[in-house]
Amino acid sequence: MRGAQVAPLRAAPAGLTDALDVVAGFDDALVDGFGRVGERGASALTAFADAFTGTPLGAPVAVAVDAVIAGSVAPQHLAALAGARSALLGAAHDALLAQLDETLGRTRSPWTTPTSVPSEAPAALAGARAWWHEVALTGWRGVDHELLSVAAGVVETSLLVPELRRIAVLLDGLAAELRACVPVATMAQVPARRWADLWARGVLLAEGTPPPDATPSVSGRLLPLGVDVHSHDTAVQVQLHAILEPADGGPARLVRTAVTAAKVDTIVGPAIWRLLSHHPALLTALADKRALTVTDLPLRGGDLSWVDDRVRLDEPADPFATARVLLPAATTAATDPLDRHPAGIAEPVLVEGPVIRDEAGALAVEVDGERIALAVDRLPAAGPLTVDLVATASACLGLLRWDDGRWQLQPLAVLGTVKRRTVQAHNGDWACGVTDPKIAKEEARAGDAVAVLRERAGRLLRR
């Protein structure tokens, strides 16, 4: 990245603030519930409907808002509102991503709309639809243990249907968050945007999605850039950002792939890697900085589906060298429509230059006079990156994100000098075990929570 290129990122795209204000009004109305919309909520929903005047969504959104205000909201009205909210945030996502692509000089292929038609919806979706509907009527401040007990039944039923596991994990995670906050009515501040994001996603998933068209497969060499660790009380996902060199000699492509495991809230820090031990090639590639040879892996947009028996380890590959040589010219794909959201933007970049502290002590990288804040609050406890280590970096490989009204860089790996020695530290360094003696000793003293829980689960299953 060059400083002259970074400067345009300081200005928000036209209309972005207005769009987010409209969404914020909708989210505030959802906090109190659509079953009892007051004057303030009705005004916010009317403004939400006005934002779609003259668009294909204008008529269905206006009808849905009128139904909510009149107290006669039906499932189809909620689907229209959730779809419209997602479309508005999707437009914000597209504007920000276009700004970023222009800044980075990054090319992006268009999204191909599936031509297949939806198949018959599984019966278990009816329970999910009913639960999301009840949440919308009740509002977040009305959520109680009775409503959450219903969610548990929906999750259990949905997990039995493979194509519904995505919505089951979403619902399970949200229910866990809500359960920890009950009674929500006493909370000083409700995370309205986050919960509304999850509600809208759940409503749309419960409507069912058409099966994807025949997904193309790719073969070639996968060169890791960095790994983003998403850890929740009920699940963990490790998302790898990498460069794919196709076997057919095509241009290098920026892709991502992920593996996921269910967990409990007591499994935290480096222990989460043991939940993913059935993906040995991926973990070894992360820990040892090695490339991977992939064969016939499904690729949908920029998302590569991970299949263990189609992957084998290749030669060592330095992520920083990969970023310097291949990342600037790599092409990438458009985002899946359901994933278009400003919070979902995560573009790998390499920034070379010392980390600095501002007057308030916050860390940033400076490129020819332009500063980009470092999102050190996103550093996972499952790897060796710490705030102090990042502060010593002379190069940072990370993800550009738009958060809190500005662009920030989330470190995935740093290159720096510690005790006169050049070192690299990556989020995935501990994928095959902790390499820091001090942390390893603490882990040994605490015991292997994953092994204990698996042993107890095995005893229960044998009964």
CSV table of C-alpha atoms in Angstrom, one decimal:
chain,number,residue,atom,x,y,z
A,1,MET,CA,0.0,0.0,0.0
A,2,ARG,CA,1.2,3.5,-0.8
A,3,GLY,CA,0.2,6.6,1.1
A,4,ALA,CA,-1.1,8.4,-1.9
A,5,GLN,CA,-3.6,5.6,-2.3
A,6,VAL,CA,-4.6,5.5,1.3
A,7,ALA,CA,-5.8,9.1,1.5
A,8,PRO,CA,-9.1,8.5,-0.3
A,9,LEU,CA,-10.2,6.1,2.4
A,10,ARG,CA,-10.6,8.9,4.8
A,11,ALA,CA,-13.8,10.1,3.1
A,12,ALA,CA,-16.9,8.0,3.4
A,13,PRO,CA,-18.8,7.2,0.2
A,14,ALA,CA,-21.7,9.4,-0.6
A,15,GLY,CA,-25.0,8.5,1.1
A,16,LEU,CA,-23.3,6.0,3.5
A,17,THR,CA,-24.1,7.9,6.7
A,18,ASP,CA,-27.8,8.4,5.7
A,19,ALA,CA,-28.1,4.7,4.9
A,20,LEU,CA,-26.7,3.6,8.3
A,21,ASP,CA,-28.9,6.1,10.1
A,22,VAL,CA,-32.0,4.6,8.5
A,23,VAL,CA,-30.8,1.1,9.5
A,24,ALA,CA,-30.1,2.3,13.1
A,25,GLY,CA,-33.8,3.6,13.3
A,26,PHE,CA,-35.0,0.2,12.2
A,27,ASP,CA,-32.8,-1.6,14.8
A,28,ASP,CA,-34.1,0.7,17.6
A,29,ALA,CA,-37.7,-0.2,16.7
A,30,LEU,CA,-36.7,-3.9,16.8
A,31,VAL,CA,-35.4,-3.5,20.4
A,32,ASP,CA,-38.8,-2.7,21.7
A,33,GLY,CA,-40.6,-5.1,19.3
A,34,PHE,CA,-42.9,-4.9,16.4
A,35,GLY,CA,-45.8,-6.0,18.4
A,36,ARG,CA,-46.0,-2.7,20.2
A,37,VAL,CA,-44.6,0.0,18.0
A,38,GLY,CA,-44.7,3.4,19.6
A,39,GLU,CA,-44.6,6.8,17.9
A,40,ARG,CA,-40.8,6.9,17.7
A,41,GLY,CA,-40.7,3.3,16.2
A,42,ALA,CA,-43.4,4.1,13.7
A,43,SER,CA,-41.5,7.2,12.6
A,44,ALA,CA,-38.3,5.2,12.2
A,45,LEU,CA,-40.0,2.4,10.2
A,46,THR,CA,-41.7,5.0,7.9
A,47,ALA,CA,-38.3,6.5,7.2
A,48,PHE,CA,-37.0,3.0,6.5
A,49,ALA,CA,-39.8,2.5,3.9
A,50,ASP,CA,-39.2,5.9,2.4
A,51,ALA,CA,-35.6,4.9,1.7
A,52,PHE,CA,-36.8,2.3,-0.8
A,53,THR,CA,-39.3,4.6,-2.7
A,54,GLY,CA,-38.8,4.1,-6.4
A,55,THR,CA,-37.0,0.8,-6.1
A,56,PRO,CA,-38.3,-2.8,-6.7
A,57,LEU,CA,-38.5,-3.2,-2.9
A,58,GLY,CA,-40.6,0.0,-2.4
A,59,ALA,CA,-44.0,-1.6,-2.5
A,60,PRO,CA,-43.4,-4.7,-0.4
A,61,VAL,CA,-41.5,-2.7,2.2
A,62,ALA,CA,-44.3,-0.1,2.4
A,63,VAL,CA,-46.9,-2.8,2.9
A,64,ALA,CA,-44.8,-4.5,5.6
A,65,VAL,CA,-44.3,-1.3,7.5
A,66,ASP,CA,-48.0,-0.5,7.4
A,67,ALA,CA,-48.8,-3.9,8.7
A,68,VAL,CA,-46.3,-3.5,11.6
A,69,ILE,CA,-47.7,-0.1,12.6
A,70,ALA,CA,-51.3,-1.5,12.3
A,71,GLY,CA,-50.3,-4.5,14.5
A,72,SER,CA,-51.1,-7.2,11.9
A,73,VAL,CA,-47.6,-8.3,10.9
A,74,ALA,CA,-47.3,-11.6,9.2
A,75,PRO,CA,-44.2,-13.8,8.3
A,76,GLN,CA,-44.1,-12.5,4.8
A,77,HIS,CA,-43.9,-8.9,6.1
A,78,LEU,CA,-40.9,-9.8,8.3
A,79,ALA,CA,-39.2,-11.4,5.3
A,80,ALA,CA,-39.6,-8.2,3.3
A,81,LEU,CA,-38.2,-6.1,6.1
A,82,ALA,CA,-35.3,-8.4,6.7
A,83,GLY,CA,-34.5,-8.5,3.0
A,84,ALA,CA,-34.7,-4.7,2.6
A,85,ARG,CA,-32.5,-4.2,5.6
A,86,SER,CA,-29.9,-6.6,4.2
A,87,ALA,CA,-30.2,-4.9,0.8
A,88,LEU,CA,-29.5,-1.5,2.3
A,89,LEU,CA,-26.5,-2.7,4.2
A,90,GLY,CA,-25.4,-4.6,1.1
A,91,ALA,CA,-25.4,-1.3,-0.9
A,92,ALA,CA,-23.2,0.2,1.9
A,93,HIS,CA,-20.9,-2.8,1.6
A,94,ASP,CA,-20.6,-2.4,-2.2
A,95,ALA,CA,-19.8,1.3,-1.9
A,96,LEU,CA,-17.1,0.7,0.7
A,97,LEU,CA,-15.6,-2.2,-1.2
A,98,ALA,CA,-15.6,-0.2,-4.5
A,99,GLN,CA,-13.7,2.5,-2.7
A,100,LEU,CA,-11.2,0.0,-1.3
A,101,ASP,CA,-10.7,-1.8,-4.6
A,102,GLU,CA,-10.0,1.5,-6.3
A,103,THR,CA,-7.5,2.4,-3.6
A,104,LEU,CA,-5.7,-1.0,-3.8
A,105,GLY,CA,-6.0,-1.4,-7.5
A,106,ARG,CA,-7.7,-4.7,-6.9
A,107,THR,CA,-9.8,-6.3,-9.6
A,108,ARG,CA,-13.0,-8.2,-8.7
A,109,SER,CA,-15.0,-10.6,-10.9
A,110,PRO,CA,-18.9,-10.1,-10.8
A,111,TRP,CA,-21.2,-12.4,-8.9
A,112,THR,CA,-23.0,-15.0,-10.9
A,113,THR,CA,-26.7,-15.4,-9.9
A,114,PRO,CA,-27.8,-19.0,-9.5
A,115,THR,CA,-30.3,-20.2,-12.0
A,116,SER,CA,-31.7,-23.1,-10.0
A,117,VAL,CA,-35.1,-22.8,-8.3
A,118,PRO,CA,-35.7,-23.5,-4.5
A,119,SER,CA,-36.5,-27.1,-3.6
A,120,GLU,CA,-39.2,-28.0,-1.1
A,121,ALA,CA,-38.3,-26.4,2.2
A,122,PRO,CA,-37.6,-28.9,5.1
A,123,ALA,CA,-40.4,-29.0,7.7
A,124,ALA,CA,-37.9,-28.0,10.4
A,125,LEU,CA,-37.8,-24.5,8.8
A,126,ALA,CA,-41.3,-23.8,10.1
A,127,GLY,CA,-40.1,-23.8,13.7
A,128,ALA,CA,-37.3,-21.5,12.9
A,129,ARG,CA,-39.6,-19.1,11.1
A,130,ALA,CA,-42.0,-19.1,14.0
A,131,TRP,CA,-39.2,-18.3,16.5
A,132,TRP,CA,-37.8,-15.4,14.5
A,133,HIS,CA,-41.4,-14.1,14.1
A,134,GLU,CA,-41.9,-14.2,17.9
A,135,VAL,CA,-38.6,-12.5,18.6
A,136,ALA,CA,-39.6,-9.6,16.2
A,137,LEU,CA,-42.9,-9.2,17.9
A,138,THR,CA,-41.5,-9.4,21.4
A,139,GLY,CA,-38.4,-7.3,20.8
A,140,TRP,CA,-35.0,-7.8,22.4
A,141,ARG,CA,-36.1,-6.3,25.7
A,142,GLY,CA,-38.9,-8.8,25.9
A,143,VAL,CA,-36.8,-11.9,25.5
A,144,ASP,CA,-37.1,-14.3,28.4
A,145,HIS,CA,-36.1,-17.8,29.4
A,146,GLU,CA,-39.4,-19.3,28.0
A,147,LEU,CA,-38.7,-17.9,24.5
A,148,LEU,CA,-35.1,-19.2,24.7
A,149,SER,CA,-36.3,-22.7,25.7
A,150,VAL,CA,-38.3,-22.8,22.5
A,151,ALA,CA,-35.1,-21.9,20.6
A,152,ALA,CA,-33.3,-24.9,22.1
A,153,GLY,CA,-35.9,-27.2,20.6
A,154,VAL,CA,-35.6,-25.5,17.2
A,155,VAL,CA,-31.8,-25.9,17.3
A,156,GLU,CA,-32.1,-29.6,18.1
A,157,THR,CA,-34.5,-30.3,15.3
A,158,SER,CA,-32.5,-28.2,12.8
A,159,LEU,CA,-29.2,-30.0,13.5
A,160,LEU,CA,-30.7,-33.2,12.3
A,161,VAL,CA,-31.1,-31.8,8.8
A,162,PRO,CA,-27.7,-31.2,7.2
A,163,GLU,CA,-28.8,-28.3,5.0
A,164,LEU,CA,-30.2,-26.5,8.1
A,165,ARG,CA,-27.0,-26.7,10.2
A,166,ARG,CA,-26.1,-23.2,9.2
A,167,ILE,CA,-29.2,-21.7,10.6
A,168,ALA,CA,-29.0,-24.0,13.7
A,169,VAL,CA,-25.5,-22.7,14.6
A,170,LEU,CA,-26.7,-19.1,14.1
A,171,LEU,CA,-29.7,-19.6,16.3
A,172,ASP,CA,-27.7,-21.5,18.9
A,173,GLY,CA,-25.1,-18.8,19.2
A,174,LEU,CA,-27.7,-16.0,19.4
A,175,ALA,CA,-29.7,-17.8,22.0
A,176,ALA,CA,-26.5,-18.3,24.1
A,177,GLU,CA,-25.8,-14.5,23.9
A,178,LEU,CA,-29.4,-13.7,24.8
A,179,ARG,CA,-29.5,-16.2,27.7
A,180,ALA,CA,-26.4,-14.5,29.2
A,181,CYS,CA,-28.1,-11.1,29.0
A,182,VAL,CA,-31.6,-12.1,30.4
A,183,PRO,CA,-33.3,-10.0,31.6
A,184,VAL,CA,-32.5,-7.9,28.6
A,185,ALA,CA,-34.9,-5.2,29.8
A,186,THR,CA,-32.4,-4.2,32.5
A,187,MET,CA,-29.4,-3.8,30.2
A,188,ALA,CA,-28.2,-0.2,30.0
A,189,GLN,CA,-27.4,-0.6,26.3
A,190,VAL,CA,-28.6,-3.4,23.9
A,191,PRO,CA,-26.3,-4.4,21.0
A,192,ALA,CA,-29.0,-3.5,18.6
A,193,ARG,CA,-27.0,-3.6,15.4
A,194,ARG,CA,-25.4,-6.9,16.1
A,195,TRP,CA,-28.6,-8.7,17.2
A,196,ALA,CA,-30.6,-7.1,14.3
A,197,ASP,CA,-27.9,-8.4,11.9
A,198,LEU,CA,-28.3,-11.9,13.2
A,199,TRP,CA,-32.1,-11.6,13.2
A,200,ALA,CA,-32.2,-10.5,9.6
A,201,ARG,CA,-29.8,-13.3,8.6
A,202,GLY,CA,-31.9,-15.9,10.4
A,203,VAL,CA,-35.2,-14.7,8.8
A,204,LEU,CA,-33.7,-14.9,5.4
A,205,LEU,CA,-32.1,-18.3,5.9
A,206,ALA,CA,-35.5,-19.5,7.3
A,207,GLU,CA,-37.1,-18.6,4.0
A,208,GLY,CA,-34.9,-21.2,2.3
A,209,THR,CA,-32.3,-20.6,-0.4
A,210,PRO,CA,-32.1,-22.2,-3.8
A,211,PRO,CA,-29.6,-25.0,-4.1
A,212,PRO,CA,-26.4,-23.7,-5.7
A,213,ASP,CA,-25.8,-24.4,-9.4
A,214,ALA,CA,-23.1,-26.9,-10.2
A,215,THR,CA,-20.2,-25.5,-8.2
A,216,PRO,CA,-16.9,-25.4,-10.2
A,217,SER,CA,-13.9,-27.1,-8.7
A,218,VAL,CA,-10.3,-25.9,-8.8
A,219,SER,CA,-6.9,-27.5,-8.4
A,220,GLY,CA,-3.6,-25.9,-7.8
A,221,ARG,CA,-1.3,-24.5,-5.2
A,222,LEU,CA,-2.7,-22.8,-2.1
A,223,LEU,CA,-0.3,-20.3,-0.5
A,224,PRO,CA,-1.5,-19.1,3.0
A,225,LEU,CA,-1.4,-15.4,3.8
A,226,GLY,CA,-2.9,-15.5,7.3
A,227,VAL,CA,-5.7,-17.0,9.4
A,228,ASP,CA,-8.5,-15.2,11.2
A,229,VAL,CA,-9.9,-16.9,14.3
A,230,HIS,CA,-13.6,-16.4,15.1
A,231,SER,CA,-14.3,-17.8,18.6
A,232,HIS,CA,-17.8,-17.8,20.2
A,233,ASP,CA,-19.1,-19.6,23.3
A,234,THR,CA,-20.8,-22.2,21.1
A,235,ALA,CA,-18.5,-22.5,18.0
A,236,VAL,CA,-15.1,-21.7,16.6
A,237,GLN,CA,-14.2,-21.0,13.0
A,238,VAL,CA,-10.7,-20.7,11.6
A,239,GLN,CA,-10.8,-18.8,8.3
A,240,LEU,CA,-7.7,-18.9,6.1
A,241,HIS,CA,-7.0,-16.2,3.6
A,242,ALA,CA,-4.7,-17.4,0.8
A,243,ILE,CA,-3.5,-17.0,-2.8
A,244,LEU,CA,-4.5,-19.8,-5.2
A,245,GLU,CA,-2.3,-20.5,-8.1
A,246,PRO,CA,-4.5,-22.6,-10.5
A,247,ALA,CA,-3.1,-25.7,-12.0
A,248,ASP,CA,-4.3,-24.6,-15.4
A,249,GLY,CA,-2.0,-21.6,-15.4
A,250,GLY,CA,-4.7,-19.0,-14.9
A,251,PRO,CA,-4.1,-15.8,-12.9
A,252,ALA,CA,-3.5,-16.0,-9.2
A,253,ARG,CA,-6.7,-15.7,-7.2
A,254,LEU,CA,-7.4,-14.3,-3.7
A,255,VAL,CA,-9.5,-16.9,-1.9
A,256,ARG,CA,-10.5,-17.9,1.6
A,257,THR,CA,-11.5,-21.2,3.2
A,258,ALA,CA,-12.7,-22.1,6.7
A,259,VAL,CA,-13.2,-25.0,9.0
A,260,THR,CA,-15.6,-25.0,12.0
A,261,ALA,CA,-16.2,-26.9,15.2
A,262,ALA,CA,-18.8,-26.7,18.0
A,263,LYS,CA,-17.5,-25.8,21.4
A,264,VAL,CA,-18.5,-24.9,24.9
A,265,ASP,CA,-17.6,-21.6,26.7
A,266,THR,CA,-14.9,-23.3,28.9
A,267,ILE,CA,-12.7,-24.0,25.8
A,268,VAL,CA,-10.7,-20.9,25.1
A,269,GLY,CA,-7.3,-19.7,24.0
A,270,PRO,CA,-4.9,-22.2,22.4
A,271,ALA,CA,-7.2,-25.1,23.4
A,272,ILE,CA,-9.5,-24.3,20.5
A,273,TRP,CA,-7.0,-25.7,18.0
A,274,ARG,CA,-7.5,-29.2,19.5
A,275,LEU,CA,-11.1,-29.0,18.4
A,276,LEU,CA,-9.9,-28.9,14.8
A,277,SER,CA,-7.4,-31.8,15.0
A,278,HIS,CA,-9.3,-33.7,12.3
A,279,HIS,CA,-7.9,-31.2,9.8
A,280,PRO,CA,-4.2,-32.1,10.2
A,281,ALA,CA,-3.0,-30.8,6.8
A,282,LEU,CA,-4.4,-27.3,7.4
A,283,LEU,CA,-3.0,-27.1,11.0
A,284,THR,CA,0.4,-28.2,9.9
A,285,ALA,CA,0.4,-25.7,7.0
A,286,LEU,CA,-0.4,-22.9,9.4
A,287,ALA,CA,2.1,-24.0,12.1
A,288,ASP,CA,5.0,-24.8,9.7
A,289,LYS,CA,4.3,-22.0,7.0
A,290,ARG,CA,3.8,-24.5,4.2
A,291,ALA,CA,1.9,-24.3,0.9
A,292,LEU,CA,-0.8,-26.8,0.1
A,293,THR,CA,-1.7,-28.7,-3.1
A,294,VAL,CA,-5.4,-28.8,-3.6
A,295,THR,CA,-7.3,-31.1,-6.0
A,296,ASP,CA,-10.9,-30.5,-7.2
A,297,LEU,CA,-11.9,-28.3,-4.3
A,298,PRO,CA,-15.3,-26.6,-4.9
A,299,LEU,CA,-15.0,-22.8,-5.3
A,300,ARG,CA,-18.1,-20.6,-5.0
A,301,GLY,CA,-17.1,-17.0,-5.6
A,302,GLY,CA,-14.0,-16.5,-3.5
A,303,ASP,CA,-14.9,-19.2,-0.9
A,304,LEU,CA,-13.1,-22.5,-1.2
A,305,SER,CA,-14.8,-25.5,0.4
A,306,TRP,CA,-12.3,-27.5,2.5
A,307,VAL,CA,-12.2,-31.2,1.8
A,308,ASP,CA,-9.4,-32.9,3.8
A,309,ASP,CA,-8.8,-35.9,1.5
A,310,ARG,CA,-8.2,-33.5,-1.5
A,311,VAL,CA,-5.4,-31.6,0.2
A,312,ARG,CA,-1.8,-32.4,0.7
A,313,LEU,CA,1.1,-30.5,2.2
A,314,ASP,CA,3.6,-28.8,-0.2
A,315,GLU,CA,6.9,-27.0,0.2
A,316,PRO,CA,7.5,-24.2,2.8
A,317,ALA,CA,6.0,-20.8,1.8
A,318,ASP,CA,6.7,-17.5,3.6
A,319,PRO,CA,3.4,-15.6,3.9
A,320,PHE,CA,5.2,-12.3,3.7
A,321,ALA,CA,7.0,-13.3,0.5
A,322,THR,CA,3.6,-14.5,-0.9
A,323,ALA,CA,2.0,-11.1,-0.1
A,324,ARG,CA,4.9,-9.1,-1.6
A,325,VAL,CA,5.0,-11.1,-4.9
A,326,LEU,CA,1.5,-12.4,-5.6
A,327,LEU,CA,-1.0,-10.3,-3.6
A,328,PRO,CA,-0.8,-7.0,-5.6
A,329,ALA,CA,-1.9,-8.7,-8.9
A,330,ALA,CA,-4.2,-11.3,-7.5
A,331,THR,CA,-7.9,-11.2,-8.6
A,332,THR,CA,-10.8,-11.8,-6.3
A,333,ALA,CA,-14.5,-12.6,-6.5
A,334,ALA,CA,-17.6,-10.6,-5.6
A,335,THR,CA,-19.2,-11.3,-2.3
A,336,ASP,CA,-22.1,-13.7,-1.9
A,337,PRO,CA,-25.3,-11.5,-1.7
A,338,LEU,CA,-26.3,-12.9,1.7
A,339,ASP,CA,-22.8,-11.9,3.1
A,340,ARG,CA,-22.8,-8.3,1.8
A,341,HIS,CA,-22.5,-6.2,4.9
A,342,PRO,CA,-19.9,-3.5,5.9
A,343,ALA,CA,-18.8,-5.6,8.9
A,344,GLY,CA,-18.0,-8.5,6.5
A,345,ILE,CA,-15.3,-6.7,4.6
A,346,ALA,CA,-11.9,-8.3,5.3
A,347,GLU,CA,-9.4,-7.6,2.5
A,348,PRO,CA,-5.8,-9.0,3.0
A,349,VAL,CA,-3.1,-6.4,2.6
A,350,LEU,CA,0.6,-6.0,3.4
A,351,VAL,CA,1.8,-2.8,5.0
A,352,GLU,CA,5.5,-2.3,5.5
A,353,GLY,CA,6.6,0.3,7.9
A,354,PRO,CA,7.0,0.7,11.6
A,355,VAL,CA,4.0,0.7,14.0
A,356,ILE,CA,3.5,4.0,15.9
A,357,ARG,CA,1.6,5.1,18.9
A,358,ASP,CA,-0.6,8.2,18.7
A,359,GLU,CA,-1.1,10.7,21.5
A,360,ALA,CA,-3.8,8.5,23.2
A,361,GLY,CA,-1.5,5.4,23.0
A,362,ALA,CA,-3.4,3.7,20.2
A,363,LEU,CA,-1.4,1.7,17.6
A,364,ALA,CA,-1.4,2.6,13.9
A,365,VAL,CA,0.7,2.0,10.8
A,366,GLU,CA,1.9,5.0,8.8
A,367,VAL,CA,2.2,5.0,5.1
A,368,ASP,CA,3.8,8.2,3.7
A,369,GLY,CA,2.1,10.3,6.2
A,370,GLU,CA,-1.3,8.5,6.2
A,371,ARG,CA,-2.3,6.5,9.3
A,372,ILE,CA,-4.4,3.4,9.5
A,373,ALA,CA,-5.5,2.3,13.0
A,374,LEU,CA,-4.6,-1.2,14.1
A,375,ALA,CA,-7.5,-3.3,15.4
A,376,VAL,CA,-5.6,-4.9,18.2
A,377,ASP,CA,-8.9,-5.7,20.0
A,378,ARG,CA,-9.3,-8.4,17.4
A,379,LEU,CA,-6.1,-10.3,18.3
A,380,PRO,CA,-7.1,-13.9,19.2
A,381,ALA,CA,-6.0,-15.5,22.4
A,382,ALA,CA,-5.3,-18.7,20.4
A,383,GLY,CA,-2.0,-17.3,18.9
A,384,PRO,CA,1.2,-15.5,19.9
A,385,LEU,CA,0.2,-12.0,18.7
A,386,THR,CA,0.0,-9.6,21.5
A,387,VAL,CA,-0.4,-5.8,21.6
A,388,ASP,CA,3.2,-5.4,22.8
A,389,LEU,CA,4.5,-7.6,20.0
A,390,VAL,CA,2.5,-5.8,17.4
A,391,ALA,CA,3.9,-2.5,18.7
A,392,THR,CA,7.4,-3.6,17.7
A,393,ALA,CA,6.5,-4.6,14.1
A,394,SER,CA,8.2,-3.3,11.0
A,395,ALA,CA,5.7,-5.0,8.7
A,396,CYS,CA,2.1,-6.1,9.2
A,397,LEU,CA,0.1,-8.6,7.1
A,398,GLY,CA,-3.5,-8.1,8.0
A,399,LEU,CA,-7.2,-7.6,7.0
A,400,LEU,CA,-8.5,-4.1,6.1
A,401,ARG,CA,-11.9,-3.7,7.8
A,402,TRP,CA,-14.4,-1.0,8.1
A,403,ASP,CA,-15.5,-0.5,11.7
A,404,ASP,CA,-16.8,2.3,13.8
A,405,GLY,CA,-16.9,4.6,10.9
A,406,ARG,CA,-13.3,4.2,9.7
A,407,TRP,CA,-10.9,1.8,8.1
A,408,GLN,CA,-8.8,-0.3,10.4
A,409,LEU,CA,-6.1,-3.0,9.9
A,410,GLN,CA,-6.6,-6.3,11.8
A,411,PRO,CA,-3.1,-7.9,12.2
A,412,LEU,CA,-2.8,-11.5,11.1
A,413,ALA,CA,1.0,-11.6,11.2
A,414,VAL,CA,3.8,-9.3,12.0
A,415,LEU,CA,7.5,-9.0,11.2
A,416,GLY,CA,9.6,-7.3,13.7
A,417,THR,CA,12.7,-7.3,15.9
A,418,VAL,CA,12.9,-8.8,19.3
A,419,LYS,CA,16.2,-8.7,21.3
A,420,ARG,CA,18.0,-7.8,18.1
A,421,ARG,CA,16.6,-10.8,16.3
A,422,THR,CA,14.2,-10.6,13.3
A,423,VAL,CA,11.0,-12.6,14.1
A,424,GLN,CA,7.7,-13.4,12.5
A,425,ALA,CA,4.6,-14.1,14.5
A,426,HIS,CA,1.3,-15.4,13.0
A,427,ASN,CA,-2.1,-16.2,14.4
A,428,GLY,CA,-1.7,-19.8,13.3
A,429,ASP,CA,1.7,-20.4,14.9
A,430,TRP,CA,0.1,-22.5,17.7
A,431,ALA,CA,-2.1,-24.6,15.4
A,432,CYS,CA,-0.1,-27.8,16.3
A,433,GLY,CA,0.7,-26.8,19.8
A,434,VAL,CA,1.9,-23.8,21.8
A,435,THR,CA,5.5,-22.8,21.0
A,436,ASP,CA,5.9,-20.3,23.8
A,437,PRO,CA,7.3,-22.1,26.9
A,438,LYS,CA,5.6,-19.9,29.4
A,439,ILE,CA,2.2,-20.2,27.8
A,440,ALA,CA,2.7,-24.0,27.3
A,441,LYS,CA,3.5,-24.4,31.0
A,442,GLU,CA,0.3,-22.5,31.9
A,443,GLU,CA,-1.7,-24.7,29.5
A,444,ALA,CA,-0.2,-27.9,31.1
A,445,ARG,CA,-1.1,-26.6,34.5
A,446,ALA,CA,-4.7,-25.9,33.5
A,447,GLY,CA,-5.1,-29.3,32.0
A,448,ASP,CA,-6.6,-30.4,28.6
A,449,ALA,CA,-10.2,-29.3,28.8
A,450,VAL,CA,-11.0,-30.8,25.4
A,451,ALA,CA,-9.7,-34.2,26.4
A,452,VAL,CA,-11.7,-34.1,29.6
A,453,LEU,CA,-14.9,-33.1,27.9
A,454,ARG,CA,-14.5,-35.8,25.2
A,455,GLU,CA,-13.9,-38.4,27.8
A,456,ARG,CA,-17.0,-37.4,29.7
A,457,ALA,CA,-19.0,-37.4,26.5
A,458,GLY,CA,-17.7,-40.8,25.6
A,459,ARG,CA,-18.9,-42.1,29.0
A,460,LEU,CA,-22.3,-40.7,28.5
A,461,LEU,CA,-22.6,-42.2,25.0
A,462,ARG,CA,-21.6,-45.7,26.4
A,463,ARG,CA,-24.4,-45.7,28.9
